[in-house]
Amino acid sequence: MAEEPLMNPSKRRNCTTEDEREPKKKRVDSEHQSINGSTICKLKKSPRLSTALFRDNCAIQHQQIHKLLKYACLGKGSRSAQPSWCHIQHQKRLQSVVIIVLQDLAQLHFYQFYLHFPYLRKLFKHRFSMPPPPSDFIAALIGAEKNGTSDIKKQEFRSLQANFSLKDPAETACLSGEIGETFKHDPIVLKYGTEQLGLTRYLLSQEEMRKNKYPLVGSPDSIDYVNSGCSREITDDSPLFGLDCEMCLTDKGSELTRISLVDASGSCIMDELVKPDNTIRDYMTRYSGITRKLLLPVKTKLKDVQQKLKSVLPPDAVLVGHSLDNDLRALQMIHTSVIDTALLFAREYGRKFRLKFLAQAVLGREIQTDDVMGHCPAEDARAALNLAQYFIQHGPKKVAQLYLHAVFRRINSPNGTLPAQEETLPTKQNGFLFPSVATPIKQRSEEPHSLLESLNSYGRKIIYMGRINGMKDSVSSKLLENIRCSSEEEVLKNACSLPQLASIGIVTFSPNNGYSRGPNEMHKRLRSKFSDMMTVFAGPFEKSFCLQSVRRVFRTCGPIKSLKVLSQTYQPYISVEYIILEAAQLAVETLDGAHIDGHCIKVQRLVTEQTLDCQLLLKAMEEDPENRDVIYVSGFTKSLTEEFLQRRFGQFSDIKAIFLPICPLNGKPAKYCFLKFRQSQSATAAIDHITGEGELRCRRALTACHFHQWLQTGEPCAPREQQQQVLPEEDALCDIMESLDSNVMQVYENLPENTLCLVLFPGANSSCGSVPGFGLMGIKASCG
């Protein structure tokens, strides 16, 4: 479909962002075709974001943003991995990527001037915290060294032919002249010789198992592990079993979620989902394929799997796996008869090939393909088993003659040096930016090629524009197309006419550095403002009122930080400071006019200069696209668990996620939660249902996860002599923020459809303090 010409910057489009559409509706474009004289409309899927930011820790590192940008630009075709915190669905439909950097702004600026960013709040639903910036913030995002000191290592990375074949690895290596070592010095030959041997020769010795951190009897870290009971002497006729496990991250670390066992014929004889004993923090879905929904009905526990595995394995069983030590530790089992294919095919100094590479190069088999979410443990177990069988059947001489090291170097290392770990194989798929260029090979495990280097391999450059005195990072690499402007107006004009052929554009706005001064003082004022908003005053009460009963009533609205009795009034009043804003608002809405101990009380906030716009701010926060599908629920009497919440709110079929915060007062799971729904109508219906039951209190959410995290952090760290700071004039700051918000809106409106756009507040590292950054992102969707 032909691209639309860019509109004049002075014109405004009334476009709907992808974030504003109903999540359950498919996002599609239309493409008209003429068949037999009739015009039909062919629907195409539009790209969209699926993020994992509804959690306690929603801080995103700069390297994670770099990975997102790399995948957005290069896609699966380059073997760039989807970042686990943000998936781009239908990435091939993306037209471009634009980063807007608001120089010197930080997370606290977004909160302090929240009402002055109406367009940012409307356009970008996905938001996250960032750590304080490095000195080379822009360079960190795109993978360039500051001031071009490396000049991308002064190399042009080569692209391999898209039809490169591994059908005859030895011939390929010999013809390319890249073997680099004689056959007699091959590490496989040096270790195992050249004669064909039985399987017992390839078992790991006790010393090898100890060196590679296998669980062993008597090891301090394996005290509570279960022994497999396979104690019969191993012979060359002993049966082989392939084993592979998938894990997730819990409060206690890595725990088992799935196990697959295959016999010598490759038949899967055991495939079990396992529910961890501890609270899951990361399902590792990208690697494991495990999701919350998948584990929800599972009752099998680790001890059940251990017993079943002991009953299935014969006394002389030999387990085969790739880095099998990880699987045995996940199983918390000890088994001393193992063949580890990662070590069996290892190169000099213990360098290991990945299972995916070995399966393709040795077996001619594709595993762990990108079109499937997560690895299949049965497939991986079978691949490891077949690799061991190949080694035993053909012997070390035949394996050495595959010249895997040379094939690996040939396809993965442009400068001819062998990386520490292997890379993935060539592919003929391509990302949206490079429809007719051969795809370079990328390394999945270490990913040494940055976004900048990768784009260079295609002959593409990154447009980087900003005001001359505002481009602080001065990324002067020859691979960047620097557009230096004399004023902010010129930056805006150029940004509104970014070339559509650009792979990625970076726009920096830095109208004045005055707003970067005084972060400590601004932080104090902002925290003081929200502290006032989270404090309510209630009364009057009888002089003999029961404080405990009053505390119980107010605690139903949410966690209380402090409760004080005010003695300077004629009748007793209380001051209640909550930990979260929703709790204070619930108290005002539901307890004002309530009867406690026979008295009708009034619940209100104290009106101060800082809280004069409280109602306006609360209304804007409630209607924020980030919060409109989320509800707050309190009134629970015990600390919550995910399992309890899933049972309690299982009747809501449209529920998307549950956020169970950790209480900052005691570090335990809180007695309140947030429920995220797929549609705002479902959230409204859930509020009516929960409130109607009368057991719990409920309302729409006002704050996001990143805000909770920010509230619990201390003040920015600064030297003592910097504590007394003078803030710029408030009116001037408000004007600057509104101008920046307008600039972002104008740039956004002139972007082509299906453009990924990130707006970044870098944060600051200076003598005035160290403050975290903030990010917003979204994909501009079709107008039609």
JSON list of N, CA, C and O in Angstrom, two decimals, residues 648-698:
[
{"chain": "A", "resi": 648, "resn": "ARG", "atom": "N", "xyz": [-11.50, -15.08, 44.12]},
{"chain": "A", "resi": 648, "resn": "ARG", "atom": "CA", "xyz": [-12.48, -14.07, 44.56]},
{"chain": "A", "resi": 648, "resn": "ARG", "atom": "C", "xyz": [-13.09, -13.32, 43.39]},
{"chain": "A", "resi": 648, "resn": "ARG", "atom": "O", "xyz": [-14.30, -12.99, 43.40]},
{"chain": "A", "resi": 649, "resn": "PHE", "atom": "N", "xyz": [-12.29, -13.03, 42.37]},
{"chain": "A", "resi": 649, "resn": "PHE", "atom": "CA", "xyz": [-12.79, -12.22, 41.25]},
{"chain": "A", "resi": 649, "resn": "PHE", "atom": "C", "xyz": [-12.86, -13.02, 39.95]},
{"chain": "A", "resi": 649, "resn": "PHE", "atom": "O", "xyz": [-12.84, -12.46, 38.86]},
{"chain": "A", "resi": 650, "resn": "GLY", "atom": "N", "xyz": [-12.94, -14.33, 40.08]},
{"chain": "A", "resi": 650, "resn": "GLY", "atom": "CA", "xyz": [-12.99, -15.19, 38.90]},
{"chain": "A", "resi": 650, "resn": "GLY", "atom": "C", "xyz": [-14.23, -15.02, 38.06]},
{"chain": "A", "resi": 650, "resn": "GLY", "atom": "O", "xyz": [-14.27, -15.42, 36.90]},
{"chain": "A", "resi": 651, "resn": "GLN", "atom": "N", "xyz": [-15.29, -14.42, 38.66]},
{"chain": "A", "resi": 651, "resn": "GLN", "atom": "CA", "xyz": [-16.54, -14.26, 37.91]},
{"chain": "A", "resi": 651, "resn": "GLN", "atom": "C", "xyz": [-16.44, -13.17, 36.85]},
{"chain": "A", "resi": 651, "resn": "GLN", "atom": "O", "xyz": [-17.30, -13.09, 35.96]},
{"chain": "A", "resi": 652, "resn": "PHE", "atom": "N", "xyz": [-15.39, -12.33, 36.92]},
{"chain": "A", "resi": 652, "resn": "PHE", "atom": "CA", "xyz": [-15.24, -11.28, 35.92]},
{"chain": "A", "resi": 652, "resn": "PHE", "atom": "C", "xyz": [-14.45, -11.82, 34.73]},
{"chain": "A", "resi": 652, "resn": "PHE", "atom": "O", "xyz": [-13.22, -11.92, 34.78]},
{"chain": "A", "resi": 653, "resn": "SER", "atom": "N", "xyz": [-15.15, -12.17, 33.68]},
{"chain": "A", "resi": 653, "resn": "SER", "atom": "CA", "xyz": [-14.50, -12.82, 32.53]},
{"chain": "A", "resi": 653, "resn": "SER", "atom": "C", "xyz": [-13.60, -11.87, 31.76]},
{"chain": "A", "resi": 653, "resn": "SER", "atom": "O", "xyz": [-12.69, -12.31, 31.05]},
{"chain": "A", "resi": 654, "resn": "ASP", "atom": "N", "xyz": [-13.84, -10.56, 31.90]},
{"chain": "A", "resi": 654, "resn": "ASP", "atom": "CA", "xyz": [-13.07, -9.59, 31.10]},
{"chain": "A", "resi": 654, "resn": "ASP", "atom": "C", "xyz": [-11.86, -9.06, 31.85]},
{"chain": "A", "resi": 654, "resn": "ASP", "atom": "O", "xyz": [-11.22, -8.11, 31.40]},
{"chain": "A", "resi": 655, "resn": "ILE", "atom": "N", "xyz": [-11.53, -9.65, 32.99]},
{"chain": "A", "resi": 655, "resn": "ILE", "atom": "CA", "xyz": [-10.40, -9.17, 33.75]},
{"chain": "A", "resi": 655, "resn": "ILE", "atom": "C", "xyz": [-9.10, -9.53, 33.03]},
{"chain": "A", "resi": 655, "resn": "ILE", "atom": "O", "xyz": [-8.95, -10.63, 32.50]},
{"chain": "A", "resi": 656, "resn": "LYS", "atom": "N", "xyz": [-8.18, -8.59, 32.98]},
{"chain": "A", "resi": 656, "resn": "LYS", "atom": "CA", "xyz": [-6.95, -8.77, 32.22]},
{"chain": "A", "resi": 656, "resn": "LYS", "atom": "C", "xyz": [-5.75, -9.06, 33.12]},
{"chain": "A", "resi": 656, "resn": "LYS", "atom": "O", "xyz": [-4.89, -9.87, 32.78]},
{"chain": "A", "resi": 657, "resn": "ALA", "atom": "N", "xyz": [-5.65, -8.39, 34.26]},
{"chain": "A", "resi": 657, "resn": "ALA", "atom": "CA", "xyz": [-4.51, -8.59, 35.15]},
{"chain": "A", "resi": 657, "resn": "ALA", "atom": "C", "xyz": [-4.87, -8.12, 36.55]},
{"chain": "A", "resi": 657, "resn": "ALA", "atom": "O", "xyz": [-5.79, -7.34, 36.75]},
{"chain": "A", "resi": 658, "resn": "ILE", "atom": "N", "xyz": [-4.12, -8.65, 37.51]},
{"chain": "A", "resi": 658, "resn": "ILE", "atom": "CA", "xyz": [-4.28, -8.28, 38.91]},
{"chain": "A", "resi": 658, "resn": "ILE", "atom": "C", "xyz": [-2.94, -7.76, 39.43]},
{"chain": "A", "resi": 658, "resn": "ILE", "atom": "O", "xyz": [-1.90, -8.40, 39.23]},
{"chain": "A", "resi": 659, "resn": "PHE", "atom": "N", "xyz": [-2.98, -6.60, 40.06]},
{"chain": "A", "resi": 659, "resn": "PHE", "atom": "CA", "xyz": [-1.77, -6.03, 40.65]},
{"chain": "A", "resi": 659, "resn": "PHE", "atom": "C", "xyz": [-1.92, -6.07, 42.17]},
{"chain": "A", "resi": 659, "resn": "PHE", "atom": "O", "xyz": [-2.77, -5.41, 42.75]},
{"chain": "A", "resi": 660, "resn": "LEU", "atom": "N", "xyz": [-1.08, -6.87, 42.80]},
{"chain": "A", "resi": 660, "resn": "LEU", "atom": "CA", "xyz": [-1.09, -7.00, 44.25]},
{"chain": "A", "resi": 660, "resn": "LEU", "atom": "C", "xyz": [0.17, -6.32, 44.79]},
{"chain": "A", "resi": 660, "resn": "LEU", "atom": "O", "xyz": [1.27, -6.88, 44.74]},
{"chain": "A", "resi": 661, "resn": "PRO", "atom": "N", "xyz": [0.05, -5.09, 45.29]},
{"chain": "A", "resi": 661, "resn": "PRO", "atom": "CA", "xyz": [1.24, -4.36, 45.75]},
{"chain": "A", "resi": 661, "resn": "PRO", "atom": "C", "xyz": [1.83, -4.96, 47.03]},
{"chain": "A", "resi": 661, "resn": "PRO", "atom": "O", "xyz": [1.18, -5.72, 47.75]},
{"chain": "A", "resi": 662, "resn": "ILE", "atom": "N", "xyz": [3.06, -4.58, 47.30]},
{"chain": "A", "resi": 662, "resn": "ILE", "atom": "CA", "xyz": [3.71, -4.90, 48.56]},
{"chain": "A", "resi": 662, "resn": "ILE", "atom": "C", "xyz": [3.55, -3.69, 49.48]},
{"chain": "A", "resi": 662, "resn": "ILE", "atom": "O", "xyz": [3.85, -2.56, 49.09]},
{"chain": "A", "resi": 663, "resn": "CYS", "atom": "N", "xyz": [3.07, -3.93, 50.69]},
{"chain": "A", "resi": 663, "resn": "CYS", "atom": "CA", "xyz": [2.85, -2.83, 51.63]},
{"chain": "A", "resi": 663, "resn": "CYS", "atom": "C", "xyz": [4.19, -2.25, 52.06]},
{"chain": "A", "resi": 663, "resn": "CYS", "atom": "O", "xyz": [5.06, -2.98, 52.56]},
{"chain": "A", "resi": 664, "resn": "PRO", "atom": "N", "xyz": [4.43, -0.96, 51.87]},
{"chain": "A", "resi": 664, "resn": "PRO", "atom": "CA", "xyz": [5.71, -0.36, 52.23]},
{"chain": "A", "resi": 664, "resn": "PRO", "atom": "C", "xyz": [5.96, -0.32, 53.74]},
{"chain": "A", "resi": 664, "resn": "PRO", "atom": "O", "xyz": [7.10, -0.16, 54.18]},
{"chain": "A", "resi": 665, "resn": "LEU", "atom": "N", "xyz": [4.91, -0.50, 54.55]},
{"chain": "A", "resi": 665, "resn": "LEU", "atom": "CA", "xyz": [5.07, -0.43, 56.00]},
{"chain": "A", "resi": 665, "resn": "LEU", "atom": "C", "xyz": [5.69, -1.70, 56.57]},
{"chain": "A", "resi": 665, "resn": "LEU", "atom": "O", "xyz": [6.47, -1.65, 57.53]},
{"chain": "A", "resi": 666, "resn": "ASN", "atom": "N", "xyz": [5.33, -2.86, 56.00]},
{"chain": "A", "resi": 666, "resn": "ASN", "atom": "CA", "xyz": [5.83, -4.12, 56.55]},
{"chain": "A", "resi": 666, "resn": "ASN", "atom": "C", "xyz": [6.47, -5.05, 55.52]},
{"chain": "A", "resi": 666, "resn": "ASN", "atom": "O", "xyz": [6.96, -6.12, 55.87]},
{"chain": "A", "resi": 667, "resn": "GLY", "atom": "N", "xyz": [6.44, -4.65, 54.27]},
{"chain": "A", "resi": 667, "resn": "GLY", "atom": "CA", "xyz": [7.06, -5.47, 53.23]},
{"chain": "A", "resi": 667, "resn": "GLY", "atom": "C", "xyz": [6.26, -6.70, 52.86]},
{"chain": "A", "resi": 667, "resn": "GLY", "atom": "O", "xyz": [6.74, -7.55, 52.09]},
{"chain": "A", "resi": 668, "resn": "LYS", "atom": "N", "xyz": [5.04, -6.84, 53.35]},
{"chain": "A", "resi": 668, "resn": "LYS", "atom": "CA", "xyz": [4.19, -8.00, 53.06]},
{"chain": "A", "resi": 668, "resn": "LYS", "atom": "C", "xyz": [3.17, -7.63, 51.97]},
{"chain": "A", "resi": 668, "resn": "LYS", "atom": "O", "xyz": [2.94, -6.45, 51.71]},
{"chain": "A", "resi": 669, "resn": "PRO", "atom": "N", "xyz": [2.55, -8.65, 51.34]},
{"chain": "A", "resi": 669, "resn": "PRO", "atom": "CA", "xyz": [1.48, -8.35, 50.39]},
{"chain": "A", "resi": 669, "resn": "PRO", "atom": "C", "xyz": [0.40, -7.50, 51.04]},
{"chain": "A", "resi": 669, "resn": "PRO", "atom": "O", "xyz": [0.01, -7.74, 52.19]},
{"chain": "A", "resi": 670, "resn": "ALA", "atom": "N", "xyz": [-0.06, -6.50, 50.33]},
{"chain": "A", "resi": 670, "resn": "ALA", "atom": "CA", "xyz": [-1.01, -5.54, 50.89]},
{"chain": "A", "resi": 670, "resn": "ALA", "atom": "C", "xyz": [-2.40, -6.15, 51.05]},
{"chain": "A", "resi": 670, "resn": "ALA", "atom": "O", "xyz": [-2.69, -7.25, 50.57]},
{"chain": "A", "resi": 671, "resn": "LYS", "atom": "N", "xyz": [-3.27, -5.41, 51.72]},
{"chain": "A", "resi": 671, "resn": "LYS", "atom": "CA", "xyz": [-4.66, -5.83, 51.89]},
{"chain": "A", "resi": 671, "resn": "LYS", "atom": "C", "xyz": [-5.57, -5.07, 50.94]},
{"chain": "A", "resi": 671, "resn": "LYS", "atom": "O", "xyz": [-6.76, -4.86, 51.22]},
{"chain": "A", "resi": 672, "resn": "TYR", "atom": "N", "xyz": [-5.01, -4.63, 49.86]},
{"chain": "A", "resi": 672, "resn": "TYR", "atom": "CA", "xyz": [-5.79, -3.99, 48.79]},
{"chain": "A", "resi": 672, "resn": "TYR", "atom": "C", "xyz": [-5.18, -4.42, 47.46]},
{"chain": "A", "resi": 672, "resn": "TYR", "atom": "O", "xyz": [-4.06, -4.97, 47.42]},
{"chain": "A", "resi": 673, "resn": "CYS", "atom": "N", "xyz": [-5.87, -4.21, 46.38]},
{"chain": "A", "resi": 673, "resn": "CYS", "atom": "CA", "xyz": [-5.36, -4.63, 45.07]},
{"chain": "A", "resi": 673, "resn": "CYS", "atom": "C", "xyz": [-5.94, -3.76, 43.97]},
{"chain": "A", "resi": 673, "resn": "CYS", "atom": "O", "xyz": [-6.87, -2.96, 44.20]},
{"chain": "A", "resi": 674, "resn": "PHE", "atom": "N", "xyz": [-5.39, -3.91, 42.79]},
{"chain": "A", "resi": 674, "resn": "PHE", "atom": "CA", "xyz": [-5.89, -3.23, 41.60]},
{"chain": "A", "resi": 674, "resn": "PHE", "atom": "C", "xyz": [-6.24, -4.29, 40.56]},
{"chain": "A", "resi": 674, "resn": "PHE", "atom": "O", "xyz": [-5.47, -5.24, 40.33]},
{"chain": "A", "resi": 675, "resn": "LEU", "atom": "N", "xyz": [-7.38, -4.13, 39.92]},
{"chain": "A", "resi": 675, "resn": "LEU", "atom": "CA", "xyz": [-7.83, -5.04, 38.88]},
{"chain": "A", "resi": 675, "resn": "LEU", "atom": "C", "xyz": [-7.87, -4.29, 37.55]},
{"chain": "A", "resi": 675, "resn": "LEU", "atom": "O", "xyz": [-8.48, -3.23, 37.46]},
{"chain": "A", "resi": 676, "resn": "LYS", "atom": "N", "xyz": [-7.24, -4.87, 36.56]},
{"chain": "A", "resi": 676, "resn": "LYS", "atom": "CA", "xyz": [-7.21, -4.25, 35.22]},
{"chain": "A", "resi": 676, "resn": "LYS", "atom": "C", "xyz": [-8.13, -5.03, 34.29]},
{"chain": "A", "resi": 676, "resn": "LYS", "atom": "O", "xyz": [-8.03, -6.26, 34.20]},
{"chain": "A", "resi": 677, "resn": "PHE", "atom": "N", "xyz": [-9.00, -4.31, 33.59]},
{"chain": "A", "resi": 677, "resn": "PHE", "atom": "CA", "xyz": [-9.97, -4.95, 32.69]},
{"chain": "A", "resi": 677, "resn": "PHE", "atom": "C", "xyz": [-9.63, -4.60, 31.24]},
{"chain": "A", "resi": 677, "resn": "PHE", "atom": "O", "xyz": [-8.89, -3.66, 30.96]},
{"chain": "A", "resi": 678, "resn": "ARG", "atom": "N", "xyz": [-10.21, -5.37, 30.35]},
{"chain": "A", "resi": 678, "resn": "ARG", "atom": "CA", "xyz": [-9.95, -5.15, 28.92]},
{"chain": "A", "resi": 678, "resn": "ARG", "atom": "C", "xyz": [-10.74, -3.96, 28.39]},
{"chain": "A", "resi": 678, "resn": "ARG", "atom": "O", "xyz": [-10.36, -3.36, 27.38]},
{"chain": "A", "resi": 679, "resn": "GLN", "atom": "N", "xyz": [-11.84, -3.63, 29.03]},
{"chain": "A", "resi": 679, "resn": "GLN", "atom": "CA", "xyz": [-12.66, -2.51, 28.59]},
{"chain": "A", "resi": 679, "resn": "GLN", "atom": "C", "xyz": [-13.10, -1.69, 29.80]},
{"chain": "A", "resi": 679, "resn": "GLN", "atom": "O", "xyz": [-13.31, -2.24, 30.89]},
{"chain": "A", "resi": 680, "resn": "SER", "atom": "N", "xyz": [-13.26, -0.39, 29.60]},
{"chain": "A", "resi": 680, "resn": "SER", "atom": "CA", "xyz": [-13.67, 0.48, 30.71]},
{"chain": "A", "resi": 680, "resn": "SER", "atom": "C", "xyz": [-15.09, 0.15, 31.17]},
{"chain": "A", "resi": 680, "resn": "SER", "atom": "O", "xyz": [-15.41, 0.29, 32.35]},
{"chain": "A", "resi": 681, "resn": "GLN", "atom": "N", "xyz": [-15.95, -0.32, 30.24]},
{"chain": "A", "resi": 681, "resn": "GLN", "atom": "CA", "xyz": [-17.31, -0.68, 30.64]},
{"chain": "A", "resi": 681, "resn": "GLN", "atom": "C", "xyz": [-17.29, -1.85, 31.62]},
{"chain": "A", "resi": 681, "resn": "GLN", "atom": "O", "xyz": [-18.09, -1.91, 32.55]},
{"chain": "A", "resi": 682, "resn": "SER", "atom": "N", "xyz": [-16.35, -2.78, 31.40]},
{"chain": "A", "resi": 682, "resn": "SER", "atom": "CA", "xyz": [-16.25, -3.92, 32.31]},
{"chain": "A", "resi": 682, "resn": "SER", "atom": "C", "xyz": [-15.79, -3.47, 33.69]},
{"chain": "A", "resi": 682, "resn": "SER", "atom": "O", "xyz": [-16.23, -4.01, 34.71]},
{"chain": "A", "resi": 683, "resn": "ALA", "atom": "N", "xyz": [-14.88, -2.47, 33.71]},
{"chain": "A", "resi": 683, "resn": "ALA", "atom": "CA", "xyz": [-14.43, -1.94, 35.00]},
{"chain": "A", "resi": 683, "resn": "ALA", "atom": "C", "xyz": [-15.59, -1.30, 35.75]},
{"chain": "A", "resi": 683, "resn": "ALA", "atom": "O", "xyz": [-15.74, -1.48, 36.97]},
{"chain": "A", "resi": 684, "resn": "THR", "atom": "N", "xyz": [-16.42, -0.54, 35.04]},
{"chain": "A", "resi": 684, "resn": "THR", "atom": "CA", "xyz": [-17.58, 0.09, 35.67]},
{"chain": "A", "resi": 684, "resn": "THR", "atom": "C", "xyz": [-18.54, -0.95, 36.22]},
{"chain": "A", "resi": 684, "resn": "THR", "atom": "O", "xyz": [-19.05, -0.82, 37.35]},
{"chain": "A", "resi": 685, "resn": "ALA", "atom": "N", "xyz": [-18.79, -2.00, 35.44]},
{"chain": "A", "resi": 685, "resn": "ALA", "atom": "CA", "xyz": [-19.70, -3.06, 35.89]},
{"chain": "A", "resi": 685, "resn": "ALA", "atom": "C", "xyz": [-19.14, -3.77, 37.11]},
{"chain": "A", "resi": 685, "resn": "ALA", "atom": "O", "xyz": [-19.89, -4.14, 38.04]},
{"chain": "A", "resi": 686, "resn": "ALA", "atom": "N", "xyz": [-17.82, -3.97, 37.16]},
{"chain": "A", "resi": 686, "resn": "ALA", "atom": "CA", "xyz": [-17.19, -4.64, 38.30]},
{"chain": "A", "resi": 686, "resn": "ALA", "atom": "C", "xyz": [-17.32, -3.79, 39.56]},
{"chain": "A", "resi": 686, "resn": "ALA", "atom": "O", "xyz": [-17.56, -4.33, 40.65]},
{"chain": "A", "resi": 687, "resn": "ILE", "atom": "N", "xyz": [-17.18, -2.48, 39.42]},
{"chain": "A", "resi": 687, "resn": "ILE", "atom": "CA", "xyz": [-17.33, -1.58, 40.58]},
{"chain": "A", "resi": 687, "resn": "ILE", "atom": "C", "xyz": [-18.75, -1.70, 41.15]},
{"chain": "A", "resi": 687, "resn": "ILE", "atom": "O", "xyz": [-18.93, -1.82, 42.37]},
{"chain": "A", "resi": 688, "resn": "ASP", "atom": "N", "xyz": [-19.74, -1.69, 40.28]},
{"chain": "A", "resi": 688, "resn": "ASP", "atom": "CA", "xyz": [-21.13, -1.81, 40.73]},
{"chain": "A", "resi": 688, "resn": "ASP", "atom": "C", "xyz": [-21.36, -3.14, 41.44]},
{"chain": "A", "resi": 688, "resn": "ASP", "atom": "O", "xyz": [-22.04, -3.21, 42.47]},
{"chain": "A", "resi": 689, "resn": "HIS", "atom": "N", "xyz": [-20.79, -4.20, 40.87]},
{"chain": "A", "resi": 689, "resn": "HIS", "atom": "CA", "xyz": [-21.00, -5.54, 41.44]},
{"chain": "A", "resi": 689, "resn": "HIS", "atom": "C", "xyz": [-20.34, -5.66, 42.82]},
{"chain": "A", "resi": 689, "resn": "HIS", "atom": "O", "xyz": [-20.95, -6.13, 43.78]},
{"chain": "A", "resi": 690, "resn": "ILE", "atom": "N", "xyz": [-19.07, -5.23, 42.92]},
{"chain": "A", "resi": 690, "resn": "ILE", "atom": "CA", "xyz": [-18.33, -5.36, 44.18]},
{"chain": "A", "resi": 690, "resn": "ILE", "atom": "C", "xyz": [-18.95, -4.46, 45.25]},
{"chain": "A", "resi": 690, "resn": "ILE", "atom": "O", "xyz": [-19.13, -4.87, 46.40]},
{"chain": "A", "resi": 691, "resn": "THR", "atom": "N", "xyz": [-19.29, -3.24, 44.87]},
{"chain": "A", "resi": 691, "resn": "THR", "atom": "CA", "xyz": [-19.89, -2.30, 45.83]},
{"chain": "A", "resi": 691, "resn": "THR", "atom": "C", "xyz": [-21.26, -2.80, 46.29]},
{"chain": "A", "resi": 691, "resn": "THR", "atom": "O", "xyz": [-21.62, -2.67, 47.46]},
{"chain": "A", "resi": 692, "resn": "GLY", "atom": "N", "xyz": [-22.00, -3.40, 45.37]},
{"chain": "A", "resi": 692, "resn": "GLY", "atom": "CA", "xyz": [-23.33, -3.91, 45.71]},
{"chain": "A", "resi": 692, "resn": "GLY", "atom": "C", "xyz": [-23.29, -5.04, 46.72]},
{"chain": "A", "resi": 692, "resn": "GLY", "atom": "O", "xyz": [-24.25, -5.23, 47.48]},
{"chain": "A", "resi": 693, "resn": "GLU", "atom": "N", "xyz": [-22.22, -5.79, 46.76]},
{"chain": "A", "resi": 693, "resn": "GLU", "atom": "CA", "xyz": [-22.11, -6.88, 47.73]},
{"chain": "A", "resi": 693, "resn": "GLU", "atom": "C", "xyz": [-21.95, -6.35, 49.15]},
{"chain": "A", "resi": 693, "resn": "GLU", "atom": "O", "xyz": [-22.27, -7.03, 50.12]},
{"chain": "A", "resi": 694, "resn": "GLY", "atom": "N", "xyz": [-21.40, -5.11, 49.28]},
{"chain": "A", "resi": 694, "resn": "GLY", "atom": "CA", "xyz": [-21.29, -4.48, 50.59]},
{"chain": "A", "resi": 694, "resn": "GLY", "atom": "C", "xyz": [-20.13, -4.94, 51.45]},
{"chain": "A", "resi": 694, "resn": "GLY", "atom": "O", "xyz": [-19.86, -4.37, 52.51]},
{"chain": "A", "resi": 695, "resn": "GLU", "atom": "N", "xyz": [-19.40, -5.94, 51.02]},
{"chain": "A", "resi": 695, "resn": "GLU", "atom": "CA", "xyz": [-18.30, -6.48, 51.83]},
{"chain": "A", "resi": 695, "resn": "GLU", "atom": "C", "xyz": [-17.01, -5.69, 51.65]},
{"chain": "A", "resi": 695, "resn": "GLU", "atom": "O", "xyz": [-16.25, -5.48, 52.59]},
{"chain": "A", "resi": 696, "resn": "LEU", "atom": "N", "xyz": [-16.78, -5.21, 50.43]},
{"chain": "A", "resi": 696, "resn": "LEU", "atom": "CA", "xyz": [-15.54, -4.51, 50.10]},
{"chain": "A", "resi": 696, "resn": "LEU", "atom": "C", "xyz": [-15.84, -3.09, 49.61]},
{"chain": "A", "resi": 696, "resn": "LEU", "atom": "O", "xyz": [-16.98, -2.78, 49.24]},
{"chain": "A", "resi": 697, "resn": "ARG", "atom": "N", "xyz": [-14.81, -2.26, 49.59]},
{"chain": "A", "resi": 697, "resn": "ARG", "atom": "CA", "xyz": [-14.93, -0.91, 49.04]},
{"chain": "A", "resi": 697, "resn": "ARG", "atom": "C", "xyz": [-14.17, -0.86, 47.73]},
{"chain": "A", "resi": 697, "resn": "ARG", "atom": "O", "xyz": [-13.12, -1.48, 47.58]},
{"chain": "A", "resi": 698, "resn": "CYS", "atom": "N", "xyz": [-14.70, -0.06, 46.80]},
{"chain": "A", "resi": 698, "resn": "CYS", "atom": "CA", "xyz": [-14.15, -0.12, 45.45]},
{"chain": "A", "resi": 698, "resn": "CYS", "atom": "C", "xyz": [-14.39, 1.22, 44.74]},
{"chain": "A", "resi": 698, "resn": "CYS", "atom": "O", "xyz": [-15.40, 1.90, 44.97]}
]
